[in-house]
Short mmCIF file of C-alpha atoms in Angstrom, two decimals:
data_model
loop_
_atom_site.label_atom_id
_atom_site.label_comp_id
_atom_site.label_asym_id
_atom_site.label_seq_id
_atom_site.Cartn_x
_atom_site.Cartn_y
_atom_site.Cartn_z
CA MET H 248 0.00 0.00 0.00
CA ALA H 249 1.37 3.42 -0.90
CA ALA H 250 2.32 5.88 1.80
CA PRO H 251 -0.01 8.78 2.58
CA VAL H 252 0.40 11.92 0.53
CA SER H 253 2.21 14.85 2.14
CA TRP H 254 -0.23 17.55 3.15
CA TRP H 255 1.38 20.15 0.92
CA LYS H 256 0.96 17.88 -2.11
CA VAL H 257 -2.74 17.52 -1.32
CA VAL H 258 -3.03 21.29 -1.00
CA LEU H 259 -1.18 21.87 -4.27
CA ALA H 260 -3.30 19.29 -6.10
CA PHE H 261 -6.48 20.83 -4.73
CA VAL H 262 -5.49 24.37 -5.66
CA ILE H 263 -4.53 23.34 -9.20
CA ALA H 264 -7.78 21.37 -9.67
CA LEU H 265 -9.82 24.23 -8.18
CA LEU H 266 -8.25 26.78 -10.51
CA VAL H 267 -8.84 24.58 -13.55
CA GLY H 268 -12.44 23.86 -12.52
CA SER H 269 -13.15 27.54 -11.83
CA VAL H 270 -11.69 28.70 -15.15
CA LEU H 271 -13.54 26.00 -17.11
CA GLY H 272 -16.79 26.75 -15.29
CA SER H 273 -16.43 30.46 -16.02
CA LEU H 274 -15.73 29.84 -19.70
CA VAL H 275 -18.68 27.47 -20.01
CA GLN H 276 -21.17 29.86 -18.37
CA THR H 277 -19.97 32.69 -20.64
CA GLN H 278 -20.52 30.67 -23.80
CA PHE H 279 -24.00 29.56 -22.75
CA ASN H 280 -24.98 33.14 -21.86
CA LEU H 281 -23.75 34.38 -25.23
CA GLN H 282 -25.45 31.52 -27.04
CA ALA H 283 -28.78 32.52 -25.47
CA LEU H 284 -28.55 35.81 -27.42
CA ALA H 285 -28.17 34.11 -30.81
CA PRO H 286 -31.89 33.26 -31.28
CA LEU H 287 -32.62 36.96 -30.70
CA GLY H 288 -30.71 37.85 -33.85
CA VAL H 289 -27.56 38.96 -32.02
CA GLU H 290 -24.29 38.03 -33.72
CA VAL H 291 -21.31 37.80 -31.38
CA THR H 292 -17.93 38.06 -33.08
CA MET H 293 -14.96 36.00 -31.96
CA GLY H 294 -13.27 39.13 -30.63
CA THR H 295 -16.33 40.02 -28.54
CA ARG H 296 -16.59 36.43 -27.34
CA LEU H 297 -12.96 36.42 -26.20
CA GLU H 298 -13.29 39.82 -24.54
CA THR H 299 -16.45 38.77 -22.67
CA SER H 300 -14.82 35.50 -21.59
CA PHE H 301 -11.86 37.40 -20.16
CA GLN H 302 -14.12 39.87 -18.34
CA ASP H 303 -16.02 36.99 -16.78
CA LEU H 304 -12.75 35.42 -15.65
CA VAL H 305 -12.08 38.67 -13.79
CA ASN H 306 -15.58 39.32 -12.42
CA PHE H 307 -17.39 35.97 -12.26
CA ALA H 308 -14.62 33.42 -11.65
CA PRO H 309 -13.65 34.67 -8.14
CA LEU H 310 -17.19 34.23 -6.83
CA TYR H 311 -17.59 30.94 -8.64
CA ALA H 312 -14.26 29.73 -7.19
CA ILE H 313 -15.61 30.28 -3.68
CA LEU H 314 -18.89 28.52 -4.47
CA PHE H 315 -17.26 25.66 -6.35
CA GLY H 316 -14.33 25.46 -3.93
CA LEU H 317 -16.56 24.85 -0.94
CA SER H 318 -18.53 22.14 -2.75
CA PHE H 319 -15.31 20.66 -4.15
CA LEU H 320 -13.69 20.46 -0.72
CA VAL H 321 -16.66 18.78 0.93
CA SER H 322 -17.20 16.35 -1.96
CA LEU H 323 -13.54 15.25 -1.95
CA VAL H 324 -13.51 14.73 1.81
CA VAL H 325 -16.71 12.68 1.63
CA ALA H 326 -15.42 10.67 -1.33
CA SER H 327 -12.13 10.00 0.48
CA LEU H 328 -13.93 8.76 3.57
CA ILE H 329 -16.23 6.54 1.50
CA ALA H 330 -13.25 5.12 -0.35
CA ARG H 331 -11.43 4.37 2.89
CA LEU H 332 -14.42 2.76 4.63
CA ALA H 333 -15.46 0.76 1.57
CA GLY H 334 -11.94 -0.17 0.58
CA ILE H 335 -12.28 1.25 -2.92
CA PRO H 336 -8.83 1.05 -4.56
CA GLY H 337 -9.23 3.37 -7.57
CA ARG H 338 -10.44 6.94 -7.25
CA ARG H 339 -10.12 8.39 -10.72
CA TRP H 340 -13.82 7.74 -11.22
CA LEU H 341 -14.93 8.44 -7.64
CA TYR H 342 -13.55 11.97 -7.31
CA PRO H 343 -15.02 13.22 -10.63
CA LEU H 344 -18.41 11.79 -9.68
CA ALA H 345 -18.23 13.30 -6.21
CA ALA H 346 -17.21 16.72 -7.57
CA ALA H 347 -20.10 16.78 -10.05
CA VAL H 348 -22.66 15.65 -7.48
CA GLY H 349 -21.30 18.14 -4.95
CA LEU H 350 -21.64 21.04 -7.38
CA TRP H 351 -25.17 19.95 -8.33
CA VAL H 352 -26.23 19.82 -4.67
CA THR H 353 -24.59 23.19 -4.00
CA LEU H 354 -26.37 24.85 -6.92
CA LYS H 355 -29.70 23.47 -5.74
CA ILE H 356 -29.12 24.77 -2.22
CA VAL H 357 -27.98 28.19 -3.42
CA ASP H 358 -30.95 28.54 -5.80
CA ALA H 359 -33.32 27.64 -2.97
CA LEU H 360 -31.81 30.17 -0.56
CA ALA H 361 -30.96 33.07 -2.89
CA PRO H 362 -33.59 35.74 -3.68
CA MET H 363 -33.26 35.05 -7.42
CA PRO H 364 -34.61 31.73 -8.80
CA THR H 365 -31.33 30.73 -10.51
CA LEU H 366 -28.01 32.21 -9.39
CA ILE H 367 -25.89 31.13 -12.38
CA ALA H 368 -27.84 31.93 -15.53
CA ALA H 369 -26.14 29.25 -17.63
CA THR H 370 -27.74 26.57 -15.44
CA ARG H 371 -31.30 27.63 -16.31
CA GLU H 372 -31.33 25.02 -19.06
CA THR H 373 -30.34 21.34 -18.80
CA GLY H 374 -27.52 21.71 -21.32
CA GLY H 375 -25.84 24.49 -19.38
CA LEU H 376 -26.23 22.67 -16.06
CA VAL H 377 -24.72 19.46 -17.46
CA ALA H 378 -21.81 21.40 -18.96
CA MET H 379 -21.05 23.06 -15.60
CA LEU H 380 -21.16 19.67 -13.86
CA VAL H 381 -18.74 18.28 -16.44
CA THR H 382 -16.22 21.01 -15.58
CA ALA H 383 -16.51 19.97 -11.91
CA ALA H 384 -15.92 16.34 -12.90
CA ILE H 385 -12.81 17.35 -14.85
CA ALA H 386 -11.49 19.11 -11.75
CA GLY H 387 -12.17 15.98 -9.68
CA TRP H 388 -10.38 13.80 -12.21
CA LEU H 389 -7.40 16.14 -12.28
CA PHE H 390 -7.16 16.07 -8.49
CA ALA H 391 -7.20 12.28 -8.53
CA VAL H 392 -4.46 12.14 -11.17
CA LEU H 393 -2.22 14.60 -9.32
CA VAL H 394 -2.32 12.66 -6.03
CA SER H 395 -2.57 9.10 -7.31
CA ARG H 396 1.15 8.71 -8.11
CA ALA H 397 2.22 9.68 -4.60
CA GLY H 398 -0.16 7.40 -2.66
CA ARG H 399 -3.56 7.48 -1.07
CA VAL H 400 -5.37 10.66 -0.03
CA SER H 401 -6.22 11.31 3.58
CA GLY H 402 -9.55 12.94 4.36
CA HIS H 403 -7.87 14.80 7.21
CA SER H 404 -5.20 16.10 4.85
CA SER H 405 -7.84 17.40 2.50
CA MET H 406 -9.24 19.60 5.23
CA LEU H 407 -6.02 21.60 5.16
CA VAL H 408 -7.06 23.27 1.91
CA LEU H 409 -9.98 25.12 3.50
CA PRO H 410 -8.03 28.37 4.10
CA PHE H 411 -7.16 28.46 0.39
CA VAL H 412 -10.78 28.11 -0.58
CA LEU H 413 -11.94 30.87 1.71
CA ALA H 414 -9.24 33.28 0.54
CA GLY H 415 -10.15 35.89 -2.05
CA GLY H 416 -13.34 37.84 -2.69
CA LEU H 417 -15.43 39.71 -5.20
CA LEU H 418 -14.61 43.32 -6.04
CA LEU H 419 -17.66 45.54 -6.05
CA PRO H 420 -17.76 48.94 -7.77
CA ASP H 421 -17.63 52.07 -5.67
CA SER H 422 -20.90 53.83 -5.02
CA GLY H 423 -21.67 56.96 -6.97
CA ALA H 424 -24.35 58.17 -4.58
CA VAL H 425 -25.27 61.83 -4.54
CA ALA H 426 -25.02 63.60 -1.19
CA ASP H 427 -28.17 64.12 0.89
CA GLU H 428 -29.91 67.46 0.52
CA PRO H 429 -30.40 69.74 3.52
CA PRO H 430 -33.72 68.70 5.08
CA GLY H 431 -36.09 71.66 4.81
CA TYR H 432 -38.97 69.27 5.47
CA GLU H 433 -40.84 67.47 8.20
CA ILE H 434 -41.84 63.78 8.10
CA GLU H 435 -45.05 62.66 9.77
CA ALA H 436 -46.10 59.03 10.19
CA LEU H 437 -49.74 58.68 9.12
CA ALA H 438 -50.01 54.91 9.49
CA GLN H 439 -47.85 52.02 10.63
CA GLY H 440 -48.17 48.28 11.06
CA LEU H 441 -48.56 47.74 7.31
CA GLU H 442 -47.15 44.42 6.09
CA HIS H 443 -44.89 45.13 3.14
CA PRO H 444 -47.05 47.93 1.68
CA TRP H 445 -46.59 48.25 -2.08
CA SER H 446 -48.75 51.05 -3.47
CA LEU H 447 -50.77 54.10 -2.45
CA ALA H 448 -53.73 55.73 -4.20
CA PHE H 449 -55.73 58.86 -3.36
CA LEU H 450 -59.51 58.97 -3.60
CA PRO H 451 -61.41 62.20 -4.41
CA ASP H 452 -62.93 62.43 -0.91
CA GLY H 453 -59.53 62.45 0.82
CA ARG H 454 -59.35 58.76 1.69
CA MET H 455 -56.38 56.66 0.66
CA LEU H 456 -55.98 53.03 -0.42
CA VAL H 457 -52.85 51.02 0.37
CA THR H 458 -51.97 47.57 -0.93
CA GLU H 459 -50.06 45.06 1.18
CA ARG H 460 -48.02 42.52 -0.76
CA PRO H 461 -49.47 39.45 1.05
CA GLY H 462 -52.82 40.29 -0.61
CA ARG H 463 -54.65 42.87 1.48
CA LEU H 464 -56.19 46.21 0.47
CA ARG H 465 -56.31 48.72 3.34
CA MET H 466 -58.26 51.94 3.74
CA ILE H 467 -57.02 55.13 5.41
CA THR H 468 -59.71 57.66 6.27
CA ALA H 469 -59.60 61.32 5.24
CA GLU H 470 -58.57 62.04 8.85
CA GLY H 471 -55.52 59.78 8.48
CA GLU H 472 -56.81 56.78 10.44
CA LEU H 473 -55.89 53.29 9.21
CA LEU H 474 -58.99 51.09 9.42
CA PRO H 475 -58.18 47.88 11.32
CA ASP H 476 -59.77 45.46 8.87
CA ALA H 477 -58.71 44.90 5.28
CA LEU H 478 -61.28 45.46 2.55
CA ASP H 479 -63.20 42.48 1.20
CA GLY H 480 -63.32 41.36 -2.41
CA VAL H 481 -59.64 41.34 -3.32
CA PRO H 482 -59.01 38.57 -5.87
CA GLU H 483 -56.99 35.53 -4.82
CA VAL H 484 -53.32 36.51 -4.81
CA PHE H 485 -50.25 34.33 -5.22
CA ALA H 486 -48.01 35.71 -2.46
CA SER H 487 -44.45 34.39 -2.34
CA ALA H 488 -41.13 36.29 -2.28
CA GLN H 489 -41.63 39.09 -4.86
CA ALA H 490 -45.09 37.85 -5.83
CA GLY H 491 -48.20 39.34 -4.27
CA LEU H 492 -50.62 42.27 -4.50
CA PHE H 493 -49.03 45.21 -6.30
CA ASP H 494 -50.60 48.45 -7.52
CA VAL H 495 -53.97 50.04 -6.89
CA LEU H 496 -55.38 52.67 -9.23
CA PRO H 497 -58.79 54.37 -9.19
CA ALA H 498 -60.59 54.86 -12.50
CA ARG H 499 -60.46 58.32 -14.02
CA ASP H 500 -64.24 58.52 -13.57
CA PHE H 501 -64.12 57.02 -10.08
CA GLU H 502 -66.72 59.40 -8.62
CA GLN H 503 -69.28 57.98 -11.06
CA SER H 504 -68.09 54.40 -11.65
CA ARG H 505 -66.45 53.63 -8.25
CA ALA H 506 -64.05 51.49 -10.29
CA ILE H 507 -60.71 50.35 -8.83
CA TYR H 508 -57.93 48.49 -10.67
CA LEU H 509 -55.54 46.06 -8.97
CA SER H 510 -52.41 44.41 -10.34
CA TYR H 511 -51.23 41.23 -8.64
CA ALA H 512 -49.62 37.82 -9.09
CA CYS H 513 -52.02 34.93 -9.60
CA GLY H 514 -51.58 31.17 -9.92
CA THR H 515 -49.11 28.83 -8.22
CA LEU H 516 -45.35 28.63 -7.81
CA ASN H 517 -45.11 26.32 -10.81
CA ALA H 518 -47.50 28.26 -13.07
CA ASN H 519 -48.22 31.92 -12.35
CA HIS H 520 -48.94 35.20 -14.10
CA ALA H 521 -49.09 38.93 -13.53
CA CYS H 522 -52.80 39.73 -13.55
CA LEU H 523 -55.06 42.80 -13.64
CA ALA H 524 -58.54 42.99 -12.12
CA ARG H 525 -61.28 45.61 -12.05
CA GLY H 526 -63.84 46.03 -9.27
CA GLU H 527 -66.14 48.61 -7.71
CA LEU H 528 -65.50 50.07 -4.27
CA GLY H 529 -68.48 49.49 -1.99
CA GLN H 530 -69.11 49.98 1.73
CA GLN H 531 -67.17 46.90 2.87
CA GLY H 532 -64.77 46.40 0.02
CA LEU H 533 -64.64 45.58 -3.67
CA GLU H 534 -67.66 44.29 -5.55
CA ASN H 535 -68.16 42.82 -9.03
CA VAL H 536 -64.45 42.01 -9.31
CA THR H 537 -63.37 40.72 -12.72
CA GLU H 538 -59.98 39.74 -14.07
CA ILE H 539 -59.48 41.70 -17.29
CA PHE H 540 -55.90 40.77 -18.25
CA ARG H 541 -53.21 38.20 -17.47
CA VAL H 542 -49.72 37.71 -18.80
CA GLU H 543 -49.29 34.77 -21.13
CA PRO H 544 -47.72 32.28 -20.94
CA ALA H 545 -47.57 31.10 -17.33
CA LYS H 546 -44.12 31.00 -15.77
CA GLU H 547 -42.42 29.21 -12.90
CA GLY H 548 -40.88 31.02 -9.94
CA ASN H 549 -41.76 34.06 -7.86
CA ALA H 550 -39.71 36.98 -9.20
CA HIS H 551 -39.98 39.98 -11.56
CA TYR H 552 -43.63 40.85 -12.16
CA GLY H 553 -43.49 44.62 -12.71
CA GLY H 554 -46.97 45.65 -11.63
CA ARG H 555 -47.18 49.47 -11.86
CA LEU H 556 -50.25 51.16 -13.35
CA ALA H 557 -50.89 54.58 -14.91
CA TRP H 558 -53.54 56.30 -16.98
CA LEU H 559 -52.80 57.98 -20.29
CA PRO H 560 -54.74 61.09 -21.39
CA ASP H 561 -56.80 59.06 -23.89
CA ASP H 562 -58.26 56.93 -21.05
CA THR H 563 -56.10 53.93 -21.85
CA LEU H 564 -54.39 52.06 -19.04
CA VAL H 565 -50.69 51.15 -18.93
CA LEU H 566 -49.42 48.15 -16.93
CA THR H 567 -45.73 47.37 -16.48
CA LEU H 568 -44.48 43.79 -16.45
CA GLY H 569 -41.29 41.84 -15.71
CA ASP H 570 -39.21 39.12 -17.30
CA GLY H 571 -39.74 36.45 -14.64
CA PHE H 572 -35.97 36.46 -14.00
CA ASP H 573 -35.22 33.06 -15.57
CA TYR H 574 -37.08 34.02 -18.77
CA ARG H 575 -35.07 37.10 -19.68
CA GLU H 576 -34.69 36.29 -23.40
CA GLN H 577 -38.48 36.26 -23.69
CA ALA H 578 -38.44 40.05 -23.16
CA GLN H 579 -37.36 40.33 -26.83
CA ARG H 580 -40.09 38.03 -28.12
CA ARG H 581 -43.32 39.90 -28.71
CA GLU H 582 -45.19 36.63 -29.16
CA ASN H 583 -45.68 36.71 -25.37
CA HIS H 584 -46.17 39.46 -22.77
CA ILE H 585 -43.09 38.70 -20.65
CA GLY H 586 -40.75 41.66 -20.18
CA SER H 587 -43.06 44.23 -21.75
CA ILE H 588 -45.28 47.21 -20.96
CA VAL H 589 -48.87 46.74 -22.08
CA ARG H 590 -51.53 49.30 -22.94
CA LEU H 591 -55.20 48.41 -22.46
CA ASN H 592 -58.65 49.87 -22.73
CA PRO H 593 -60.44 50.23 -19.36
CA ASP H 594 -62.18 46.90 -19.97
CA GLY H 595 -58.90 45.10 -20.72
CA SER H 596 -59.33 44.99 -24.49
CA VAL H 597 -56.63 46.00 -26.98
CA PRO H 598 -56.69 49.63 -28.18
CA GLU H 599 -56.91 49.76 -31.96
CA ASP H 600 -53.90 52.08 -32.23
CA ASN H 601 -51.53 49.89 -30.21
CA PRO H 602 -48.31 49.30 -32.18
CA PHE H 603 -49.02 45.57 -32.63
CA ALA H 604 -52.83 45.60 -32.59
CA GLY H 605 -54.25 43.22 -35.16
CA SER H 606 -50.98 41.35 -35.59
CA ASP H 607 -51.23 37.63 -36.30
CA ARG H 608 -47.83 37.09 -34.71
CA TYR H 609 -47.40 39.51 -31.82
CA GLN H 610 -49.46 40.16 -28.69
CA GLY H 611 -51.65 43.17 -29.40
CA GLU H 612 -51.50 44.47 -25.82
CA ILE H 613 -47.75 45.17 -26.03
CA TYR H 614 -46.84 48.86 -26.01
CA SER H 615 -43.07 48.49 -25.54
CA TYR H 616 -40.73 45.58 -24.89
CA GLY H 617 -37.20 44.62 -23.87
CA HIS H 618 -37.77 45.36 -20.16
CA ARG H 619 -36.38 43.53 -17.14
CA ASN H 620 -38.60 44.49 -14.20
CA VAL H 621 -40.46 47.80 -14.42
CA GLN H 622 -41.59 48.99 -10.98
CA GLY H 623 -41.79 52.73 -11.52
CA LEU H 624 -44.25 54.44 -13.86
CA VAL H 625 -45.65 57.94 -14.16
CA TYR H 626 -47.31 60.01 -16.87
CA ASP H 627 -46.10 63.61 -16.80
CA SER H 628 -49.12 65.49 -18.13
CA GLU H 629 -47.32 68.84 -18.36
CA GLN H 630 -44.63 67.44 -20.65
CA GLY H 631 -46.80 64.77 -22.30
CA ARG H 632 -44.44 61.85 -21.67
CA LEU H 633 -44.68 58.40 -20.13
CA ILE H 634 -41.70 57.74 -17.87
CA ALA H 635 -40.66 54.38 -16.45
CA HIS H 636 -37.77 52.97 -14.48
CA GLU H 637 -36.70 49.36 -14.22
CA HIS H 638 -34.43 47.22 -12.12
CA GLY H 639 -31.14 46.17 -13.62
CA PRO H 640 -29.26 43.20 -12.17
CA ARG H 641 -26.04 44.26 -10.39
CA GLY H 642 -26.18 47.79 -11.75
CA GLY H 643 -27.91 49.00 -14.86
CA ASP H 644 -31.10 50.36 -13.25
CA GLU H 645 -32.68 52.55 -15.93
CA ILE H 646 -34.94 55.54 -16.45
CA ASN H 647 -36.64 55.56 -19.85
CA ILE H 648 -39.12 57.66 -21.79
CA ILE H 649 -41.55 55.07 -23.15
CA GLY H 650 -42.56 55.22 -26.79
CA PRO H 651 -45.01 52.95 -28.64
CA GLY H 652 -43.39 49.91 -30.22
CA ALA H 653 -39.92 50.74 -28.88
CA ASN H 654 -37.35 48.15 -27.79
CA TYR H 655 -35.53 48.94 -24.53
CA GLY H 656 -32.89 46.29 -24.99
CA TRP H 657 -33.01 43.75 -22.17
CA PRO H 658 -31.20 41.35 -22.25
CA ILE H 659 -29.37 42.34 -25.47
CA THR H 660 -28.12 45.57 -23.88
CA THR H 661 -27.54 46.55 -20.27
CA HIS H 662 -25.08 48.54 -18.19
CA GLY H 663 -25.29 45.98 -15.39
CA LEU H 664 -23.70 42.65 -14.57
CA ASP H 665 -25.45 39.52 -13.38
CA TYR H 666 -25.53 39.01 -9.60
CA THR H 667 -22.57 36.62 -9.92
CA GLY H 668 -20.50 39.28 -11.70
CA ALA H 669 -20.94 37.57 -15.08
CA ARG H 670 -21.73 39.56 -18.20
CA VAL H 671 -25.36 39.28 -19.25
CA THR H 672 -24.41 40.60 -22.68
CA PRO H 673 -21.37 42.20 -24.27
CA PHE H 674 -23.42 45.22 -25.39
CA ARG H 675 -24.43 48.43 -23.64
CA GLU H 676 -25.79 50.08 -26.78
CA ARG H 677 -27.09 48.66 -30.03
CA GLU H 678 -28.83 49.93 -33.15
CA GLY H 679 -32.60 49.71 -32.86
CA VAL H 680 -32.52 49.81 -29.05
CA GLU H 681 -33.57 52.83 -26.99
CA ALA H 682 -30.75 53.94 -24.69
CA PRO H 683 -31.73 54.86 -21.12
CA LEU H 684 -31.85 58.51 -20.13
CA LEU H 685 -30.09 57.59 -16.91
CA HIS H 686 -28.69 54.42 -15.41
CA TRP H 687 -27.48 53.62 -11.91
CA THR H 688 -24.44 51.42 -11.45
CA PRO H 689 -24.20 50.11 -8.78
CA SER H 690 -27.90 49.48 -8.39
CA ILE H 691 -30.21 51.55 -6.21
CA ALA H 692 -33.06 49.00 -6.67
CA PRO H 693 -35.63 51.60 -7.75
CA SER H 694 -39.24 51.15 -6.76
CA GLY H 695 -42.00 53.71 -6.95
CA MET H 696 -41.68 57.05 -8.71
CA ALA H 697 -43.49 60.36 -8.92
CA VAL H 698 -42.97 63.57 -10.83
CA TYR H 699 -43.30 66.49 -8.46
CA ARG H 700 -46.02 68.93 -9.51
CA GLY H 701 -47.05 70.85 -6.44
CA ASP H 702 -46.70 74.10 -4.51
CA LEU H 703 -45.11 72.95 -1.24
CA PHE H 704 -41.64 72.25 -2.64
CA PRO H 705 -40.99 74.63 -5.55
CA GLN H 706 -37.32 73.61 -5.61
CA TRP H 707 -38.38 70.10 -6.72
CA GLN H 708 -40.81 71.27 -9.40
CA GLY H 709 -40.79 68.95 -12.42
CA ASP H 710 -38.24 66.57 -10.90
CA LEU H 711 -38.63 62.82 -10.60
CA LEU H 712 -38.66 61.38 -7.08
CA VAL H 713 -37.44 57.77 -7.29
CA GLY H 714 -37.62 55.42 -4.32
CA GLY H 715 -34.55 53.30 -3.55
CA LEU H 716 -34.87 49.93 -1.84
CA VAL H 717 -31.14 49.28 -1.50
CA THR H 718 -30.05 52.88 -0.91
CA ARG H 719 -32.92 53.50 1.55
CA GLN H 720 -33.61 57.00 0.28
CA VAL H 721 -35.38 58.89 -2.49
CA HIS H 722 -33.32 60.00 -5.48
CA ARG H 723 -34.21 63.36 -7.06
CA VAL H 724 -33.69 63.37 -10.82
CA SER H 725 -33.88 66.41 -13.08
CA LEU H 726 -35.32 65.94 -16.59
CA GLU H 727 -34.42 68.80 -18.90
CA ASN H 728 -33.88 69.00 -22.65
CA GLY H 729 -34.16 65.24 -23.03
CA GLN H 730 -31.43 64.67 -20.44
CA ALA H 731 -31.72 63.07 -17.01
CA LYS H 732 -29.39 63.80 -14.11
CA GLU H 733 -29.53 62.88 -10.45
CA VAL H 734 -29.33 66.14 -8.52
CA GLY H 735 -29.91 65.10 -4.93
CA SER H 736 -31.09 62.47 -2.47
CA LEU H 737 -33.77 62.77 0.17
CA PHE H 738 -35.03 61.13 3.37
CA GLY H 739 -31.89 59.06 3.94
CA GLU H 740 -32.24 59.74 7.67
CA LEU H 741 -35.17 57.30 7.70
CA ASN H 742 -32.86 54.40 6.82
CA GLU H 743 -35.85 52.49 5.45
CA ARG H 744 -36.53 50.77 2.14
CA ILE H 745 -38.73 53.09 0.08
CA ARG H 746 -41.33 51.09 -1.85
CA ASP H 747 -43.60 53.81 -3.21
CA VAL H 748 -43.44 57.57 -3.73
CA ARG H 749 -46.53 59.68 -4.45
CA VAL H 750 -47.38 63.36 -4.66
CA GLY H 751 -50.70 64.02 -2.95
CA PRO H 752 -53.43 66.45 -4.01
CA ASP H 753 -52.15 68.72 -1.24
CA GLY H 754 -48.65 68.89 -2.74
CA ALA H 755 -47.13 66.82 0.05
CA VAL H 756 -44.91 63.83 -0.72
CA TYR H 757 -46.12 60.46 0.55
CA LEU H 758 -43.82 57.49 1.13
CA LEU H 759 -44.43 53.81 1.79
CA THR H 760 -41.65 51.94 3.59
CA ASP H 761 -41.15 48.28 2.74
CA SER H 762 -40.97 46.06 5.80
CA ALA H 763 -43.08 43.71 7.86
CA ASP H 764 -43.95 46.78 9.93
CA GLY H 765 -44.20 49.26 7.07
CA ARG H 766 -45.30 52.86 7.41
CA LEU H 767 -47.10 55.54 5.42
CA LEU H 768 -45.25 58.83 5.78
CA ARG H 769 -46.23 62.37 4.79
CA VAL H 770 -43.55 64.93 3.96
CA THR H 771 -44.27 68.67 4.22
CA PRO H 772 -42.07 71.78 4.48
CA GLU H 773 -40.67 72.37 7.96
#
């Protein structure tokens, strides 16, 4: 029987195998991500492919090395112990198998725990997953080859490589945040105890409606009192992670029709949609509730629904949608609604002047497409423009002026990286794609937006107020001469996630904070 391997030889073999496995895994995920763009009509030259592969080695490979290294270490230790207890003489097949199984288990655990459905985009499809597992198997085989000539491997020796696996990290870009503005305002809490409030709407008589993501619609009286019981009649909501009850919007003729519109997630974890319902506000809640639109096809998972609503001057209704996270390429395919903004008549039918109305191929409801997850929407009546913002991945949050039939690029173009640091696409700009007026990198996680048109804060007149979930403040953005520029940040002293921003009929700014004990806040001059 051969003598045990020296610990330093085990360490060296592990490090070499880890480096090879990490590099191969990075190269494989890059090629699968680039290949996903090909069916969208995107040609990637060899030079661009090589450049993107190198960038991913710099940005993605360090994180992947940590993820893979931990799984690789545990799988080799377990395989070594099994081999010793079972008396298995040859390990050139055992270590590759253990490495592949270990990576598969690790990916499953990470995908179950991470906020996004699939951490490494290349593993969304079976082919990409198998290819990544093959790279792990190659690393396991290489480790076996490197140690086999010197003798057997000790499970205790393998544990010595742990410090090498934990070394290193992922470089994140510096923040480009704008400094807080001098206060000049007072913040009053109107209501608290709201469970992840999502949207606020004002009624003509001074009352307010607030949605809670778990599926409740709450009423606040004109005197500012939150009624203890939720309103009846809300349609059944699929509430899970990002899924739930989203926006609430009164009809333009609410005083006559009493009509209320709700956007929400419906279905199950394995088959769900973004949906839109219309009902009438009665004494106890909503009556005569009818679903008037749902995204097709159904998708799996619980992320990226969009969900914001706004009226256009011609009495058509705009609803923003998301790409479902794992379905990002579908945002370029107008045969479905995923990753688009839709425009509807008040009854949910397709307006005759929609850009794709009457098409035999495309969904007639689509107004614009190429969006990732649009959670901010406002129509600026004074300037006659529809403004939206959307979440990027790690960076690349965008503000866009929305035009009929326009393509906003996702996932062909973006200024952001995937959450792993990998490139989603090599392109930031491309012919035929609308470039954003403004993008945030790193991400602010924008949610909720209002254009300030009021008398209480003349210094903000005409500016966008954009809520930030990650930055925990409101970003003030100036829109002049077709240019957008962040000019200040507000309410950072709250240190709370801002889910919605509204300008009330009184000119005050209203904020919803996103937490299990969320609040409705009113901002007035001090």
